[in-house]
XYZ file of C-alpha atoms in Angstrom:
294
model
C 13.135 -2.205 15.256
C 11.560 -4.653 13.044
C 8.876 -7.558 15.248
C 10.176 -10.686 16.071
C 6.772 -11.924 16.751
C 4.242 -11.408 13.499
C 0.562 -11.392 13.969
C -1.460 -13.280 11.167
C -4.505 -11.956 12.975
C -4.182 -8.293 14.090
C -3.987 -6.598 17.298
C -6.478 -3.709 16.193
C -8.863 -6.729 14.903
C -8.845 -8.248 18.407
C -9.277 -5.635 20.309
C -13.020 -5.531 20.011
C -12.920 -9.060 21.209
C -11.340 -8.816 24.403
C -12.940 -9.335 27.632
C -15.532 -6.289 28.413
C -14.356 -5.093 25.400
C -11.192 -3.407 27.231
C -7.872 -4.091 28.063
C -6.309 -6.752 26.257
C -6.896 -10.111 27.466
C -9.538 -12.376 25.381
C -10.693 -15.872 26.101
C -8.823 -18.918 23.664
C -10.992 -22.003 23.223
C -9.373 -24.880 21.821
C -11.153 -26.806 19.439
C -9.261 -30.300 19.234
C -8.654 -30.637 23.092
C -7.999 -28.675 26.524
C -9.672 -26.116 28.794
C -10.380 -22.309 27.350
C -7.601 -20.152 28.832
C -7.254 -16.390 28.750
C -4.810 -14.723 26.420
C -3.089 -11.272 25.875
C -4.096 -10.657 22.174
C -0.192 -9.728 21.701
C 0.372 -13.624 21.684
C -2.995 -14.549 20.245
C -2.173 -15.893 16.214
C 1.630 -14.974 16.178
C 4.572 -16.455 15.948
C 7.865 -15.337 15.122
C 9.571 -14.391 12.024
C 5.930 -15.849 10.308
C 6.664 -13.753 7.353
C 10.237 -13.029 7.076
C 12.060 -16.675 7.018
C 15.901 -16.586 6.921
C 17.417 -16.326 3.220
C 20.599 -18.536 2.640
C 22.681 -16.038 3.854
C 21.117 -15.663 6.889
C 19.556 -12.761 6.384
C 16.320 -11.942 6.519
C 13.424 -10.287 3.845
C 10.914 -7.588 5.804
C 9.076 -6.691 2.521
C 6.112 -8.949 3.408
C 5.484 -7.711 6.812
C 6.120 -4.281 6.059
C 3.082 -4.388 3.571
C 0.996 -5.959 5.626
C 1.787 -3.769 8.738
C 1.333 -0.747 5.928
C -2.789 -2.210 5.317
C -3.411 -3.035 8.881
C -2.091 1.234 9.720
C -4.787 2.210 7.385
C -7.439 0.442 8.307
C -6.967 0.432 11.904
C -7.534 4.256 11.672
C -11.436 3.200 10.703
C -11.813 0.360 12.131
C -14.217 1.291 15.412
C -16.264 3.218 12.824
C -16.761 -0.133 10.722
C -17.154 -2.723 13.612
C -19.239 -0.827 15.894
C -21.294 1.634 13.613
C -23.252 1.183 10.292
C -20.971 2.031 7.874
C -22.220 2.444 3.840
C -21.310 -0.574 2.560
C -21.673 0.042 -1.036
C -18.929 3.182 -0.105
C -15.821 2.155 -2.754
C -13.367 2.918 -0.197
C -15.021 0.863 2.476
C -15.570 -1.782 -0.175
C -11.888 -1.909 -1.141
C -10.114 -2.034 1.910
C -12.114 -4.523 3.706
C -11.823 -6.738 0.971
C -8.102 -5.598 0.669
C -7.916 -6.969 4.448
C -10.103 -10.314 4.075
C -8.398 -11.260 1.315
C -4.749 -10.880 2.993
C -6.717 -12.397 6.463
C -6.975 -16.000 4.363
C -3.610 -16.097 2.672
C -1.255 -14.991 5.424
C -2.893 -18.038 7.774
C 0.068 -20.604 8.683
C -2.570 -22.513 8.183
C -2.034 -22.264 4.006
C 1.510 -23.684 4.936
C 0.658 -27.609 4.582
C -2.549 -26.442 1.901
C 0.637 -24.651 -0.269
C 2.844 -27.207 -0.036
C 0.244 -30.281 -1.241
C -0.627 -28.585 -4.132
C 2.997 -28.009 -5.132
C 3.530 -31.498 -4.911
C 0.882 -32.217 -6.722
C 1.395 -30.338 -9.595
C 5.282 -31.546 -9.601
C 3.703 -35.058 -10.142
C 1.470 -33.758 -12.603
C 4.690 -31.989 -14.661
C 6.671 -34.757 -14.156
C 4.356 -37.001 -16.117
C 4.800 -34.443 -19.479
C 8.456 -34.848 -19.775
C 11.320 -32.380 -19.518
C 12.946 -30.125 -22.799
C 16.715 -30.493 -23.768
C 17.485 -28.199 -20.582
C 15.740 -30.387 -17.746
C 12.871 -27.797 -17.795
C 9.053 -28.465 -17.873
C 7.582 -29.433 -21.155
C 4.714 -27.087 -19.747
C 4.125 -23.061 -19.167
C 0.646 -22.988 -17.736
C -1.441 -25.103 -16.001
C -5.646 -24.813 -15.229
C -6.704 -25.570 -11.645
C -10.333 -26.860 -10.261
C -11.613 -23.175 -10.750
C -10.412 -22.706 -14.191
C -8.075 -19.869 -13.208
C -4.795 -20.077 -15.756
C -1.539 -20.439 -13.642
C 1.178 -19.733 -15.407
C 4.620 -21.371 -14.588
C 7.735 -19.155 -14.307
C 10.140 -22.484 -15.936
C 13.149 -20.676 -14.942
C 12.016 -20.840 -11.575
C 11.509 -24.828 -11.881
C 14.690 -25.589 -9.855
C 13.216 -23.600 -6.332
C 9.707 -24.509 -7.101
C 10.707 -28.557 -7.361
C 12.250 -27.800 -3.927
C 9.153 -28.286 -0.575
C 11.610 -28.440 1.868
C 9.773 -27.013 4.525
C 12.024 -24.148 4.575
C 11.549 -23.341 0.963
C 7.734 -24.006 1.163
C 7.650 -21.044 3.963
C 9.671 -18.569 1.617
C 6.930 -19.662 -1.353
C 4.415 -19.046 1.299
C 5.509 -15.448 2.252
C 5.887 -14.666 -1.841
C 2.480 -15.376 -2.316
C 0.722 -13.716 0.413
C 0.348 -10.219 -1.663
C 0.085 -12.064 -5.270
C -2.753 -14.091 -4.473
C -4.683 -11.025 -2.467
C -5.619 -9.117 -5.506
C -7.510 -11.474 -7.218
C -9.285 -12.893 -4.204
C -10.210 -9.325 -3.012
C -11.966 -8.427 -6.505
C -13.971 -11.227 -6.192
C -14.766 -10.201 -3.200
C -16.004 -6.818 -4.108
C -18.529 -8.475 -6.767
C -20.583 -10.192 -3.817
C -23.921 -8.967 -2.095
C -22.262 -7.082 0.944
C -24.766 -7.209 4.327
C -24.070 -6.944 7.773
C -25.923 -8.991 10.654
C -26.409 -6.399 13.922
C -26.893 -7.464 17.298
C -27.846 -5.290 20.229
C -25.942 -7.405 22.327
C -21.852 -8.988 22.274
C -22.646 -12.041 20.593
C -20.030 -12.883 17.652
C -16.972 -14.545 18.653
C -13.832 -14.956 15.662
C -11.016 -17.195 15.292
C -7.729 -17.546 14.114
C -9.271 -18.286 10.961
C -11.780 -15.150 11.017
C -12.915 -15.290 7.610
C -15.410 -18.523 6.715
C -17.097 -19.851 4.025
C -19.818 -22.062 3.302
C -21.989 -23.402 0.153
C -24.730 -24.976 1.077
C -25.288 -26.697 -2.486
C -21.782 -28.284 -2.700
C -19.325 -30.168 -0.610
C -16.456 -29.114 -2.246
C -16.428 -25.826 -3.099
C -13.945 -22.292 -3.182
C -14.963 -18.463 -2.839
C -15.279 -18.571 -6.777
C -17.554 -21.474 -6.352
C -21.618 -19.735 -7.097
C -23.360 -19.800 -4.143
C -20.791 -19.659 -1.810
C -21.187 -17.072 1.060
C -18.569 -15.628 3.199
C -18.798 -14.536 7.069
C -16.376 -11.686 8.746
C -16.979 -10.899 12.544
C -16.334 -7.301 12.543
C -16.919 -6.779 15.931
C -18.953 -9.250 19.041
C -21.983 -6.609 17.369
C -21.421 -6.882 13.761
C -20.869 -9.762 11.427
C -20.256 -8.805 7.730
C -21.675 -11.235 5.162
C -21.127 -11.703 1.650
C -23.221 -13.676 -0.934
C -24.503 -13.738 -4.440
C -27.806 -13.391 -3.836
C -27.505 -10.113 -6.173
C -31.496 -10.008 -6.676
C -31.915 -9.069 -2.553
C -30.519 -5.519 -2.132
C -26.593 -4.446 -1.612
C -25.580 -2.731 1.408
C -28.418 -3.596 3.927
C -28.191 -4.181 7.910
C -30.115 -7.071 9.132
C -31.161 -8.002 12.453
C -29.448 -11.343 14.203
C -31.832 -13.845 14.339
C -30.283 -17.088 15.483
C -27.039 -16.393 17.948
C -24.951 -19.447 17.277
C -25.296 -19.552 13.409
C -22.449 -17.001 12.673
C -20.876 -18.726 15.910
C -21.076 -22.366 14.542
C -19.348 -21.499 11.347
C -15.967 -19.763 13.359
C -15.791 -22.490 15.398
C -16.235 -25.400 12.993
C -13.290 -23.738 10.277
C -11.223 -22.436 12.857
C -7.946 -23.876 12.872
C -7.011 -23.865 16.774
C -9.100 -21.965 18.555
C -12.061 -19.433 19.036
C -11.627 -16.066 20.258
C -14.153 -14.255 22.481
C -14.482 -11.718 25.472
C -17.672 -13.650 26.421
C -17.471 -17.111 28.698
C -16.269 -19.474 26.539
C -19.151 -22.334 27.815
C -21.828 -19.856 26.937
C -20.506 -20.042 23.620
C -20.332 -23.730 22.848
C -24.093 -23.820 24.735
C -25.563 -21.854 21.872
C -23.708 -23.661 19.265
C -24.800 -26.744 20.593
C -28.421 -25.770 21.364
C -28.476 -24.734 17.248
C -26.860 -28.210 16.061
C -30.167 -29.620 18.451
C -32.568 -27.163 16.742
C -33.266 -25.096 19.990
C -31.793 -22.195 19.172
């Protein structure tokens, strides 16, 4: 039987970041408003049918979900050995699948919904302003975004693109998820891999457990130079990726400050944190950082 309810942050993931660190109930802290609350990871970051959206005909696609489900099988078969042990990170198949399953962790967020559908409109305005040919298609084939990555336009496509119903937008959503995955997670393999250890449960993750930050430019994307990238593997282990490419790969470094890691999740998470450690604890150490006492 195929699951109602879709997970765009796995089970196996969460697991580590349940309360004690067994059974399956984790702490949910909101981050716009309301009191934490525990949660049975089963209905942490789901909702139903996320990636298989009725078609016209009321039918419905599973190709998505069975992909994903396909990558999270794999790596859920290694995953205690690579949150709570000190794996070789310069290992290719190591390498490959975690930035197979950070790569699908960003673009199967709901939160890429609204961030999909401004950027469609966007470029519609933008095609709109070069004219259409004889058959009411784009006068255009490719366009260049901020990054200068080359996007090529499928014209005869034009008709479903034009459409961000909300609908549609969700079915352009789910078709992107694996397109968009390979290029992201080859980028991701050229970084400076490192892992932070504690001795101690300290990292918490979010629904939105991959971050990023530049600390030399407001606006910025994982392309951007500079920019470094954080991954709680486990509340022991927080992968980190970065260009500084003259340090060396593949090195395990002490935790030094316990709400830096912390202060990123919580800041880019889109609802909530996620920890098996109190919740006010959490916020304290964040807090005590922002104030330079930590």
């Amino acid at each position: 039987m195929k699951p109602k309810k879709q997970h765009w942050v796995p089970r196996f993931y969460l697991k580590s970041f349940t309360i004690d660190g067994k059974g399956d109930l984790a702490w949910c802290f909101p981050k716009k408003s309301g009191d934490a609350f525990k949660s049975n990871i089963r209905d942490i970051a789901s909702t139903k049918y996320l990636y298989s959206p009725e078609n016209l005909d009321g039918d419905r696609s599973w190709d998505t979900e069975d992909k994903l489900a396909s990558i999270e099988s794999t790596l859920s078969k290694a995953w205690n050995q690579i949150a709570h042990d000190f794996i070789d990170l310069n290992n290719d198949t190591y390498r490959k699948a975690l930035s197979l399953f950070m790569a699908t962790l960003v673009y199967r967020n709901p939160s890429m919904l609204p961030v999909y559908k401004k950027i469609r409109t966007e470029l519609q305005e933008s095609i709109y302003s070069l004219g259409f040919d004889c058959n009411g298609l784009p006068n255009v084939n490719h366009y260049v975004d901020n990054n200068g990555k080359v996007i090529e336009i499928d014209r005869s496509d034009w008709n479903r693109f034009n459409d961000v119903s909300d609908i549609n937008n969700h079915h352009f959503f789910v078709d992107t998820i694996l397109k968009e995955t390979g290029f992201l997670s080859r980028l991701l393999m050229r970084k400076r891999w490192s892992v932070i250890v504690s001795d101690n449960p300290v990292f918490v993750t979010s629904d939105t457990p991959v971050t990023k930050f530049n600390r030399h430019c407001k606006t910025f994307g994982y392309e951007t130079k500079g920019t470094i990238i954080n991954f709680p593997l486990s509340p022991t282990r927080c992968l980190v990726l970065d260009d500084l490419h003259h340090e060396k790969d593949g090195c395990y470094y002490s935790l030094n400050h316990r709400g830096a890691a912390n202060s990123l999740t919580w800041t880019q998470c889109n609802k909530y944190i996620i920890t098996g450690r109190d919740p006010d604890k959490v916020l304290e150490e964040i807090v005590q950082l922002h104030n330079g006492s930590a």
